[in-house]
PDB file of C-alpha atoms in Angstrom:
ATOM      1  CA  MET A  11      94.906 121.627 108.190  1.00 62.00           C
ATOM      2  CA  MET A  12      98.258 121.916 109.900  1.00 78.00           C
ATOM      3  CA  LYS A  13     100.974 123.442 107.720  1.00 82.00           C
ATOM      4  CA  TYR A  14     104.036 121.435 106.772  1.00 90.00           C
ATOM      5  CA  ARG A  15     107.359 121.742 104.983  1.00 92.00           C
ATOM      6  CA  GLU A  16     108.076 119.393 102.099  1.00 94.00           C
ATOM      7  CA  PHE A  17     111.433 117.821 101.253  1.00 93.00           C
ATOM      8  CA  LEU A  18     111.887 116.438  97.732  1.00 94.00           C
ATOM      9  CA  ALA A  19     114.365 113.748  96.703  1.00 90.00           C
ATOM     10  CA  GLN A  20     116.381 116.094  94.475  1.00 90.00           C
ATOM     11  CA  ASP A  21     116.955 118.457  97.402  1.00 89.00           C
ATOM     12  CA  MET A  22     118.278 115.808  99.825  1.00 93.00           C
ATOM     13  CA  LYS A  23     122.035 115.574 100.419  1.00 90.00           C
ATOM     14  CA  SER A  24     123.763 112.259  99.728  1.00 91.00           C
ATOM     15  CA  SER A  25     127.184 111.114 100.871  1.00 88.00           C
ATOM     16  CA  VAL A  26     129.272 107.958 101.118  1.00 87.00           C
ATOM     17  CA  TRP A  27     129.796 105.833 104.218  1.00 82.00           C
ATOM     18  CA  SER A  28     132.032 102.746 104.488  1.00 80.00           C
ATOM     19  CA  GLY A  29     129.242 100.335 103.504  1.00 82.00           C
ATOM     20  CA  GLY A  30     127.338 102.292 100.858  1.00 87.00           C
ATOM     21  CA  THR A  31     125.596 105.662 100.523  1.00 90.00           C
ATOM     22  CA  THR A  32     123.421 107.715 102.849  1.00 91.00           C
ATOM     23  CA  THR A  33     120.864 110.424 102.060  1.00 95.00           C
ATOM     24  CA  GLU A  34     119.840 113.010 104.624  1.00 96.00           C
ATOM     25  CA  ILE A  35     116.066 113.524 104.691  1.00 96.00           C
ATOM     26  CA  ALA A  36     115.972 116.106 107.503  1.00 96.00           C
ATOM     27  CA  ILE A  37     118.246 117.394 110.252  1.00 96.00           C
ATOM     28  CA  SER A  38     117.801 119.669 113.274  1.00 96.00           C
ATOM     29  CA  PRO A  39     118.733 122.341 113.938  1.00 94.00           C
ATOM     30  CA  GLU A  40     118.581 123.560 110.375  1.00 90.00           C
ATOM     31  CA  GLY A  41     122.087 124.053 109.041  1.00 91.00           C
ATOM     32  CA  ALA A  42     123.651 121.436 111.323  1.00 95.00           C
ATOM     33  CA  GLU A  43     126.191 119.065 109.752  1.00 92.00           C
ATOM     34  CA  TYR A  44     126.240 115.307 110.227  1.00 92.00           C
ATOM     35  CA  ALA A  45     130.020 115.238 109.813  1.00 90.00           C
ATOM     36  CA  GLN A  46     130.444 117.753 112.653  1.00 94.00           C
ATOM     37  CA  ARG A  47     128.154 115.751 114.983  1.00 94.00           C
ATOM     38  CA  ASP A  48     126.468 119.008 116.000  1.00 94.00           C
ATOM     39  CA  PHE A  49     122.873 117.944 115.303  1.00 97.00           C
ATOM     40  CA  THR A  50     120.081 117.257 117.788  1.00 97.00           C
ATOM     41  CA  TRP A  51     118.334 114.729 115.546  1.00 98.00           C
ATOM     42  CA  ARG A  52     118.656 113.416 112.011  1.00 97.00           C
ATOM     43  CA  VAL A  53     116.448 111.310 109.724  1.00 97.00           C
ATOM     44  CA  SER A  54     118.157 109.581 106.825  1.00 96.00           C
ATOM     45  CA  THR A  55     118.014 106.680 104.431  1.00 95.00           C
ATOM     46  CA  ALA A  56     120.999 104.555 103.482  1.00 93.00           C
ATOM     47  CA  THR A  57     122.078 101.671 101.318  1.00 93.00           C
ATOM     48  CA  VAL A  58     124.103  98.763 102.660  1.00 91.00           C
ATOM     49  CA  GLU A  59     125.973  97.519  99.601  1.00 92.00           C
ATOM     50  CA  LEU A  60     128.348  95.013 101.212  1.00 92.00           C
ATOM     51  CA  ASP A  61     127.557  91.496 102.413  1.00 94.00           C
ATOM     52  CA  GLU A  62     129.038  92.477 105.780  1.00 94.00           C
ATOM     53  CA  SER A  63     129.735  95.941 107.166  1.00 91.00           C
ATOM     54  CA  ASN A  64     130.375  97.819 110.406  1.00 91.00           C
ATOM     55  CA  PHE A  65     128.295 100.844 111.330  1.00 91.00           C
ATOM     56  CA  THR A  66     129.856 104.219 112.077  1.00 90.00           C
ATOM     57  CA  LEU A  67     130.273 104.762 115.812  1.00 93.00           C
ATOM     58  CA  LEU A  68     128.058 107.558 117.174  1.00 95.00           C
ATOM     59  CA  PRO A  69     128.580 107.466 120.960  1.00 95.00           C
ATOM     60  CA  ASP A  70     126.590 110.652 121.617  1.00 96.00           C
ATOM     61  CA  TYR A  71     123.470 109.345 119.875  1.00 96.00           C
ATOM     62  CA  GLU A  72     120.725 106.794 120.264  1.00 95.00           C
ATOM     63  CA  ARG A  73     119.756 105.152 116.974  1.00 95.00           C
ATOM     64  CA  LEU A  74     116.620 103.625 115.499  1.00 96.00           C
ATOM     65  CA  ILE A  75     116.899 101.638 112.283  1.00 96.00           C
ATOM     66  CA  ALA A  76     114.467  99.841 109.978  1.00 96.00           C
ATOM     67  CA  SER A  77     114.779  98.187 106.581  1.00 97.00           C
ATOM     68  CA  VAL A  78     112.685  99.157 103.576  1.00 96.00           C
ATOM     69  CA  ASP A  79     114.261  96.584 101.253  1.00 96.00           C
ATOM     70  CA  GLY A  80     116.315  93.538 102.224  1.00 96.00           C
ATOM     71  CA  VAL A  81     116.965  91.693 105.476  1.00 95.00           C
ATOM     72  CA  MET A  82     119.695  92.841 107.863  1.00 95.00           C
ATOM     73  CA  LEU A  83     121.178  90.858 110.735  1.00 95.00           C
ATOM     74  CA  LEU A  84     122.627  93.209 113.350  1.00 94.00           C
ATOM     75  CA  SER A  85     124.863  92.324 116.261  1.00 91.00           C
ATOM     76  CA  HIS A  86     126.818  94.250 118.875  1.00 89.00           C
ATOM     77  CA  GLU A  87     130.242  93.284 120.158  1.00 81.00           C
ATOM     78  CA  GLY A  88     129.843  91.671 123.565  1.00 66.00           C
ATOM     79  CA  ASN A  89     126.096  92.427 123.384  1.00 56.00           C
ATOM     80  CA  SER A  90     126.999  96.068 124.092  1.00 52.00           C
ATOM     81  CA  GLY A  91     123.976  98.268 123.518  1.00 50.00           C
ATOM     82  CA  LEU A  92     121.688  95.389 122.560  1.00 47.00           C
ATOM     83  CA  ALA A  93     118.072  96.434 123.011  1.00 49.00           C
ATOM     84  CA  ALA A  94     114.658  95.082 122.193  1.00 49.00           C
ATOM     85  CA  PRO A  95     113.038  96.223 118.953  1.00 57.00           C
ATOM     86  CA  ASP A  96     110.492  99.024 119.152  1.00 66.00           C
ATOM     87  CA  SER A  97     108.016  96.901 117.197  1.00 55.00           C
ATOM     88  CA  HIS A  98     107.533  93.201 116.630  1.00 42.00           C
ATOM     89  CA  THR A  99     109.464  90.458 118.384  1.00 36.00           C
ATOM     90  CA  ALA A 100     113.114  89.786 117.744  1.00 36.00           C
ATOM     91  CA  PRO A 101     113.953  86.172 116.914  1.00 35.00           C
ATOM     92  CA  GLY A 102     116.153  84.156 119.228  1.00 34.00           C
ATOM     93  CA  GLY A 103     119.772  85.222 119.296  1.00 34.00           C
ATOM     94  CA  CYS A 104     122.535  83.135 117.801  1.00 35.00           C
ATOM     95  CA  ALA A 105     126.307  83.406 117.581  1.00 35.00           C
ATOM     96  CA  VAL A 106     127.761  85.698 114.948  1.00 36.00           C
ATOM     97  CA  PRO A 107     131.307  84.995 113.683  1.00 38.00           C
ATOM     98  CA  GLY A 108     133.760  87.662 114.797  1.00 39.00           C
ATOM     99  CA  PHE A 109     131.531  89.024 117.554  1.00 42.00           C
ATOM    100  CA  GLY A 110     132.155  86.508 120.322  1.00 42.00           C
ATOM    101  CA  ASN A 111     128.961  85.719 122.185  1.00 43.00           C
ATOM    102  CA  ALA A 112     126.982  88.547 120.618  1.00 51.00           C
ATOM    103  CA  SER A 113     123.386  87.935 119.628  1.00 75.00           C
ATOM    104  CA  GLU A 114     121.974  89.011 116.308  1.00 83.00           C
ATOM    105  CA  VAL A 115     118.679  90.705 115.599  1.00 89.00           C
ATOM    106  CA  ARG A 116     116.873  90.195 112.308  1.00 91.00           C
ATOM    107  CA  ILE A 117     115.568  93.406 110.720  1.00 93.00           C
ATOM    108  CA  ASP A 118     112.791  92.506 108.274  1.00 94.00           C
ATOM    109  CA  PRO A 119     111.693  95.071 105.661  1.00 95.00           C
ATOM    110  CA  ILE A 120     108.856  97.441 106.566  1.00 95.00           C
ATOM    111  CA  SER A 121     108.385  95.598 109.820  1.00 92.00           C
ATOM    112  CA  THR A 122     111.030  95.700 112.561  1.00 91.00           C
ATOM    113  CA  VAL A 123     112.099  98.993 114.112  1.00 94.00           C
ATOM    114  CA  TYR A 124     115.243  98.460 116.177  1.00 93.00           C
ATOM    115  CA  ARG A 125     116.623 100.840 118.818  1.00 93.00           C
ATOM    116  CA  PHE A 126     120.241 100.697 119.984  1.00 92.00           C
ATOM    117  CA  ASP A 127     123.143 102.706 121.394  1.00 92.00           C
ATOM    118  CA  GLY A 128     125.019 104.509 118.639  1.00 93.00           C
ATOM    119  CA  GLY A 129     128.248 103.982 120.559  1.00 92.00           C
ATOM    120  CA  ALA A 130     127.963 100.181 120.408  1.00 90.00           C
ATOM    121  CA  LYS A 131     130.200  98.411 117.906  1.00 91.00           C
ATOM    122  CA  THR A 132     127.563  97.223 115.439  1.00 92.00           C
ATOM    123  CA  HIS A 133     128.050  94.625 112.717  1.00 92.00           C
ATOM    124  CA  CYS A 134     125.604  94.139 109.836  1.00 93.00           C
ATOM    125  CA  VAL A 135     125.180  91.047 107.665  1.00 95.00           C
ATOM    126  CA  GLY A 136     123.064  91.501 104.537  1.00 95.00           C
ATOM    127  CA  ARG A 137     122.496  94.049 101.800  1.00 95.00           C
ATOM    128  CA  ALA A 138     119.558  96.404 102.265  1.00 95.00           C
ATOM    129  CA  SER A 139     118.107  99.882 102.045  1.00 96.00           C
ATOM    130  CA  ASP A 140     117.246 101.291 105.446  1.00 96.00           C
ATOM    131  CA  LEU A 141     115.842 104.231 107.377  1.00 97.00           C
ATOM    132  CA  ASN A 142     117.616 105.811 110.339  1.00 97.00           C
ATOM    133  CA  LEU A 143     116.616 108.096 113.189  1.00 97.00           C
ATOM    134  CA  MET A 144     119.499 109.493 115.249  1.00 97.00           C
ATOM    135  CA  LEU A 145     118.728 111.215 118.560  1.00 98.00           C
ATOM    136  CA  ARG A 146     121.205 113.205 120.643  1.00 97.00           C
ATOM    137  CA  LYS A 147     121.312 111.589 124.079  1.00 96.00           C
ATOM    138  CA  GLY A 148     119.659 113.758 126.714  1.00 96.00           C
ATOM    139  CA  ARG A 149     118.456 116.291 124.145  1.00 96.00           C
ATOM    140  CA  ALA A 150     115.950 114.454 121.952  1.00 97.00           C
ATOM    141  CA  GLU A 151     113.579 111.517 122.173  1.00 96.00           C
ATOM    142  CA  GLY A 152     111.670 109.870 119.353  1.00 96.00           C
ATOM    143  CA  LYS A 153     110.166 106.889 117.662  1.00 95.00           C
ATOM    144  CA  MET A 154     109.688 105.465 114.181  1.00 96.00           C
ATOM    145  CA  GLU A 155     106.792 103.397 112.836  1.00 95.00           C
ATOM    146  CA  PHE A 156     105.413 102.324 109.480  1.00 96.00           C
ATOM    147  CA  VAL A 157     102.101 103.397 107.986  1.00 96.00           C
ATOM    148  CA  ARG A 158     101.117 100.753 105.464  1.00 96.00           C
ATOM    149  CA  LEU A 159      99.125 101.250 102.268  1.00 96.00           C
ATOM    150  CA  GLY A 160      95.475 101.926 103.139  1.00 97.00           C
ATOM    151  CA  GLU A 161      96.141 102.830 106.771  1.00 97.00           C
ATOM    152  CA  ARG A 162      95.208 106.137 108.389  1.00 96.00           C
ATOM    153  CA  VAL A 163      96.922 107.849 111.308  1.00 95.00           C
ATOM    154  CA  LYS A 164      95.604 110.723 113.383  1.00 95.00           C
ATOM    155  CA  PHE A 165      97.354 112.381 116.319  1.00 94.00           C
ATOM    156  CA  ARG A 166      98.151 115.717 117.940  1.00 94.00           C
ATOM    157  CA  LEU A 167     101.603 117.212 118.197  1.00 94.00           C
ATOM    158  CA  GLY A 168     102.758 118.339 121.601  1.00 92.00           C
ATOM    159  CA  PRO A 169     104.978 121.319 122.440  1.00 91.00           C
ATOM    160  CA  ASP A 170     108.591 120.850 121.292  1.00 92.00           C
ATOM    161  CA  GLU A 171     107.485 117.965 119.067  1.00 95.00           C
ATOM    162  CA  THR A 172     108.113 117.415 115.350  1.00 96.00           C
ATOM    163  CA  ALA A 173     106.542 114.813 113.069  1.00 97.00           C
ATOM    164  CA  LEU A 174     108.000 113.718 109.755  1.00 97.00           C
ATOM    165  CA  ILE A 175     106.216 111.502 107.226  1.00 97.00           C
ATOM    166  CA  TYR A 176     108.413 109.874 104.577  1.00 97.00           C
ATOM    167  CA  SER A 177     107.123 108.291 101.362  1.00 97.00           C
ATOM    168  CA  ILE A 178     109.155 105.113 100.838  1.00 96.00           C
ATOM    169  CA  SER A 179     108.311 104.765  97.154  1.00 93.00           C
ATOM    170  CA  GLY A 180     108.171 108.475  96.290  1.00 89.00           C
ATOM    171  CA  LYS A 181     111.223 109.429  98.357  1.00 90.00           C
ATOM    172  CA  TRP A 182     109.767 112.703  99.600  1.00 95.00           C
ATOM    173  CA  ALA A 183     108.926 113.866 103.113  1.00 96.00           C
ATOM    174  CA  ARG A 184     106.651 116.264 104.977  1.00 96.00           C
ATOM    175  CA  MET A 185     107.688 117.777 108.298  1.00 96.00           C
ATOM    176  CA  TYR A 186     105.181 119.163 110.774  1.00 95.00           C
ATOM    177  CA  GLU A 187     106.262 121.327 113.705  1.00 93.00           C
ATOM    178  CA  TYR A 188     104.232 122.426 116.723  1.00 90.00           C
ATOM    179  CA  ASN A 189     103.259 126.083 116.642  1.00 85.00           C
ATOM    180  CA  ASP A 190      99.794 126.494 118.102  1.00 85.00           C
ATOM    181  CA  PRO A 191      97.703 124.137 120.284  1.00 84.00           C
ATOM    182  CA  ALA A 192      94.666 125.065 118.216  1.00 83.00           C
ATOM    183  CA  ASP A 193      96.420 123.831 115.076  1.00 85.00           C
ATOM    184  CA  ALA A 194      98.296 120.727 116.254  1.00 91.00           C
ATOM    185  CA  GLU A 195      96.249 117.881 114.810  1.00 93.00           C
ATOM    186  CA  ILE A 196      97.680 115.730 112.021  1.00 94.00           C
ATOM    187  CA  GLU A 197      95.669 113.264 109.964  1.00 94.00           C
ATOM    188  CA  PHE A 198      97.296 111.258 107.196  1.00 94.00           C
ATOM    189  CA  PHE A 199      96.059 108.503 104.881  1.00 96.00           C
ATOM    190  CA  ALA A 200      98.521 106.266 103.034  1.00 96.00           C
ATOM    191  CA  GLU A 201      96.654 106.114  99.759  1.00 94.00           C
ATOM    192  CA  ASP A 202      99.515 105.392  97.353  1.00 94.00           C
ATOM    193  CA  GLY A 203     102.084 103.257  99.163  1.00 96.00           C
ATOM    194  CA  ASP A 204     103.901 102.623 102.432  1.00 97.00           C
ATOM    195  CA  TYR A 205     105.231 105.425 104.617  1.00 97.00           C
ATOM    196  CA  ALA A 206     107.463 105.862 107.650  1.00 97.00           C
ATOM    197  CA  LEU A 207     106.347 108.133 110.465  1.00 97.00           C
ATOM    198  CA  PHE A 208     108.889 109.756 112.789  1.00 98.00           C
ATOM    199  CA  ARG A 209     107.861 111.625 115.955  1.00 97.00           C
ATOM    200  CA  ILE A 210     110.614 113.556 117.730  1.00 97.00           C
ATOM    201  CA  SER A 211     110.532 115.593 120.933  1.00 97.00           C
ATOM    202  CA  ILE A 212     113.141 118.020 122.241  1.00 95.00           C
ATOM    203  CA  VAL A 213     114.142 117.432 125.871  1.00 94.00           C
ATOM    204  CA  ARG A 214     114.125 120.634 127.886  1.00 85.00           C
ATOM    205  CA  GLU A 215     116.356 120.964 130.960  1.00 73.00           C
TER     206      GLU A 215
END
C-alpha cells in the first residue's frame, strides 16, 4: 500500500479572516506561509460566520471552494472571474444587491465544487463551513471532489502529483505523494463518513 503522511486536527494551524476563522490542512512547499503568499498550493477549511462577507483577494491564485455545512451564494463584481462549477449544475443567475449585474452561484453542502479567479472581488451571502483549494497560477493545477459514505475510489498518482484525502467529520487528512511508479496506486473506501479528495499537480516549465 502506498505510504502517506497524516495530519491531525490538533496539529493544524488556525487563524482569523474578516468573515470567520480558517484552518490550514496542508500547504506546499512545506514551511510556506499563507500570509506571505509564497505557497504553490494550499488546502484549508474555513467558517463563514457573517450573513454577508467579502473574500480575501488572491490575484495570484485560482480557487476552488465547496461547502460542508450551510448554503453559500457567491457572486463576483461585474461577473469578473465567474466560472462554471467543477461538479453539478449552477442554478440560473440572479441580481445580487451591491454587485451590479453580477450573477450568483449557489454552493450546496457536500455537492457543488466551484472554481473561480482568486483575484475577482467575491461576495458571499450565507453562513457556512467550507473547504478551499488554492492553486498558484501557472505553477499548480488541481481538482476537488467528494467521496460519500460507502463509496470507493481507486486511482494512480502521476509524477509531480499529490493527493490529499480529508475526513469531514473526523477533521484529519492523509497526503499521498508520488515517489515510485511501482507504488503509485491509491485505493480508499469511505467507511465511516464523507470525505473530500484533492488531487494537485505541479506545472513544470
